[in-house]
Each structure stands twice: as C-alpha cells, then as structure tokens.
XYZ file of N, CA and C in Angstrom:
231
model
N 6.647 0.580 10.945
C 5.738 -0.107 10.335
C 6.194 -0.576 8.823
N 6.931 0.008 7.938
C 7.096 -0.319 6.735
C 8.680 -0.975 6.468
N 9.134 -1.586 7.309
C 10.123 -2.415 7.444
C 9.739 -3.753 6.911
N 10.795 -4.116 6.009
C 10.382 -5.551 5.186
C 9.128 -5.549 4.205
N 8.899 -4.700 3.835
C 7.679 -4.482 2.626
C 8.382 -4.084 1.433
N 7.685 -4.571 0.446
C 8.171 -4.033 -1.034
C 7.719 -2.639 -1.434
N 8.160 -2.182 -2.389
C 7.647 -0.712 -2.839
C 6.179 -0.802 -3.011
N 5.787 -1.819 -3.824
C 4.211 -2.097 -4.178
C 3.589 -1.979 -2.927
N 3.965 -2.900 -1.958
C 3.327 -3.151 -0.832
C 3.369 -1.739 0.023
N 4.143 -0.898 -0.010
C 4.416 0.441 0.329
C 3.277 1.351 -0.278
N 3.164 1.140 -1.451
C 2.268 2.058 -2.146
C 0.654 1.733 -2.074
N 0.613 0.365 -1.888
C -0.924 0.214 -1.699
C -1.239 0.352 -0.048
N -0.432 0.590 0.716
C -0.701 1.041 2.206
C -0.788 2.614 2.094
N -0.189 3.096 1.378
C -0.536 4.516 1.100
C -1.854 4.856 0.544
N -2.084 4.044 -0.558
C -3.664 4.183 -0.953
C -4.744 4.035 -0.021
N -4.371 2.759 0.814
C -5.620 2.432 1.671
C -5.751 3.381 2.828
N -4.617 3.824 3.132
C -4.865 4.998 4.249
C -5.493 6.382 3.852
N -5.558 6.366 2.465
C -6.232 7.564 2.090
C -7.702 7.241 2.454
N -8.080 6.509 2.938
C -9.948 6.225 3.110
C -10.075 6.876 4.449
N -11.212 7.784 4.645
C -11.399 8.278 5.974
C -12.751 7.999 6.207
N -13.065 8.380 7.588
C -14.323 7.669 8.225
C -14.533 6.316 8.180
N -16.160 6.064 8.353
C -16.291 4.695 8.382
C -16.824 4.279 6.911
N -17.102 5.131 5.897
C -17.429 4.642 4.543
C -16.099 4.228 3.672
N -16.504 4.602 2.474
C -15.507 4.338 1.335
C -14.971 5.682 0.715
N -13.701 5.815 0.180
C -13.321 7.090 -0.353
C -12.810 6.759 -1.600
N -13.289 7.465 -2.927
C -12.737 6.858 -4.201
C -11.710 7.767 -4.275
N -10.618 7.306 -5.237
C -9.619 7.954 -5.616
C -9.048 7.232 -6.940
N -8.202 7.907 -7.441
C -7.566 6.957 -8.747
C -6.156 6.624 -8.190
N -5.593 5.540 -9.073
C -4.205 5.088 -9.107
C -3.863 4.833 -10.361
N -2.405 5.279 -10.246
C -1.723 5.205 -11.656
C -0.806 3.786 -11.667
N -1.074 3.043 -12.307
C -0.261 1.886 -12.328
C 0.490 1.657 -13.619
N 1.508 0.710 -14.178
C 2.302 0.414 -15.035
C 1.636 -0.620 -15.959
N 1.636 -0.283 -17.072
C 1.082 -1.028 -18.293
C 0.820 -2.613 -17.994
N 1.907 -2.879 -17.608
C 2.160 -4.451 -17.228
C 1.248 -4.664 -16.224
N 1.024 -3.994 -15.276
C 0.270 -4.450 -14.058
C -1.487 -4.606 -14.787
N -1.559 -3.821 -15.557
C -2.935 -3.668 -16.068
C -3.247 -4.759 -17.076
N -1.996 -5.311 -17.611
C -2.371 -6.409 -18.510
C -2.411 -7.571 -17.643
N -1.787 -7.778 -16.469
C -1.994 -8.690 -15.608
C -3.504 -8.936 -15.163
N -4.032 -7.848 -14.844
C -5.342 -7.612 -14.290
C -6.244 -8.053 -15.417
N -6.282 -7.815 -16.548
C -6.900 -8.429 -17.600
C -7.040 -9.825 -17.829
N -5.745 -10.599 -17.229
C -5.636 -11.811 -17.394
C -6.454 -12.461 -16.149
N -6.807 -11.678 -15.199
C -7.515 -12.274 -14.096
C -9.189 -12.019 -14.271
N -9.526 -11.171 -15.115
C -11.211 -10.882 -15.523
C -11.685 -12.140 -15.764
N -11.435 -13.328 -16.774
C -12.221 -14.319 -16.765
C -12.174 -15.413 -15.857
N -11.344 -15.088 -14.777
C -11.568 -16.171 -13.399
C -12.757 -15.703 -12.828
N -12.874 -14.385 -12.940
C -14.398 -13.704 -11.996
C -13.935 -13.637 -10.689
N -12.658 -14.338 -10.218
C -12.429 -14.363 -8.747
C -12.013 -13.041 -7.974
N -11.537 -12.088 -8.961
C -11.049 -10.902 -8.436
C -11.660 -9.753 -8.802
N -12.781 -9.910 -9.558
C -13.657 -8.942 -10.371
C -13.848 -8.926 -11.577
N -14.669 -8.054 -12.301
C -15.140 -8.242 -13.618
C -14.589 -6.936 -14.456
N -13.501 -6.266 -13.722
C -12.960 -4.832 -14.425
C -11.749 -4.470 -13.384
N -10.934 -3.534 -14.164
C -9.963 -2.957 -13.617
C -9.832 -2.758 -11.923
N -10.823 -1.680 -11.847
C -11.170 -1.315 -10.387
C -11.592 -2.220 -9.399
N -12.277 -3.321 -9.749
C -12.575 -4.277 -8.878
C -11.323 -5.124 -8.481
N -10.734 -5.569 -9.834
C -9.378 -6.443 -9.432
C -8.358 -5.655 -8.709
N -8.305 -4.321 -8.794
C -7.347 -3.558 -8.165
C -7.867 -3.194 -6.697
N -9.038 -3.029 -6.645
C -9.535 -3.030 -5.014
C -9.396 -4.559 -4.379
N -9.864 -5.447 -5.033
C -9.700 -6.996 -4.332
C -8.413 -7.232 -3.948
N -7.422 -7.041 -4.806
C -5.906 -7.306 -4.567
C -5.514 -6.232 -3.597
N -5.708 -5.237 -3.294
C -5.307 -4.251 -2.431
C -5.932 -4.763 -0.906
N -7.119 -4.758 -0.909
C -7.651 -5.473 0.207
C -6.894 -6.725 0.785
N -6.879 -7.756 -0.260
C -6.053 -9.003 0.050
C -4.733 -8.594 0.849
N -3.945 -7.567 0.235
C -2.667 -7.660 0.552
C -2.730 -6.812 1.903
N -3.530 -6.114 2.205
C -3.964 -5.475 3.493
C -4.062 -6.520 4.708
N -4.964 -7.558 4.080
C -5.651 -8.673 5.037
C -4.206 -9.491 5.332
N -3.304 -9.355 4.308
C -2.191 -10.582 4.475
C -1.244 -9.714 5.608
N -0.944 -8.659 5.287
C -0.170 -7.946 6.049
C -0.248 -7.590 7.510
N -1.812 -7.677 7.692
C -2.307 -7.776 9.016
C -2.028 -8.959 9.851
N -2.473 -9.857 8.915
C -2.394 -11.325 9.658
C -0.711 -11.628 9.758
N 0.031 -11.360 9.430
C 1.478 -11.395 9.425
C 2.284 -10.253 10.463
N 1.147 -9.491 10.793
C 1.598 -8.370 11.816
C 2.583 -7.577 11.199
N 2.465 -7.148 10.019
C 3.286 -6.306 9.474
C 2.875 -4.777 9.645
N 1.391 -4.900 9.793
C 0.827 -3.574 9.893
C -0.332 -3.947 11.064
N -0.977 -3.045 11.611
C -1.857 -3.198 12.568
C -3.585 -2.282 12.080
N -4.154 -3.061 11.934
C -5.530 -2.395 11.429
C -6.014 -1.631 12.478
N -6.759 -0.695 12.426
C -7.793 0.213 13.296
C -8.839 -0.670 13.822
N -9.217 -0.610 14.899
C -10.263 -1.414 15.823
C -11.561 -0.754 15.211
C-alpha cells in the first residue's frame, strides 16, 4: 500500500488510520517549524481554515482523498 508515497504522505496515512469507529478521534501531531510557518501563510486565504488545527486537518483529508482517487490507498466502505 505504501509503494511510491513520500515520507510525509506515509506519516499522514499513519495519523489518519488512528481514527476509530464512525466518529472522530482527537490526537496531536508534531510538525517541523517550517511546515507550521507555511500553515500560517494559508490562514488569510481562509480556504484551509482559520488556525493550525483546521489547516492540518484539511490538508490531511485532501491528501487522503487524492491518494484514494489515484488508487494508492483504498478507503473503507
């Protein structure tokens, strides 16, 4: 399943698969400061969210959707 994916994509998948059941699971993520600075550049756009957590959540979900559409992963039914 992890062939041809970057380290960051692999880490995102690990985080996403921590979710359990039909609901949502809260967890913490450690990211490099450079990534957090990039997140801050996205706040004014409002496209990905208004804070770090919303930006991280949306970017992770977007990556999972993209990987699913490219058939790199298969989402549960």
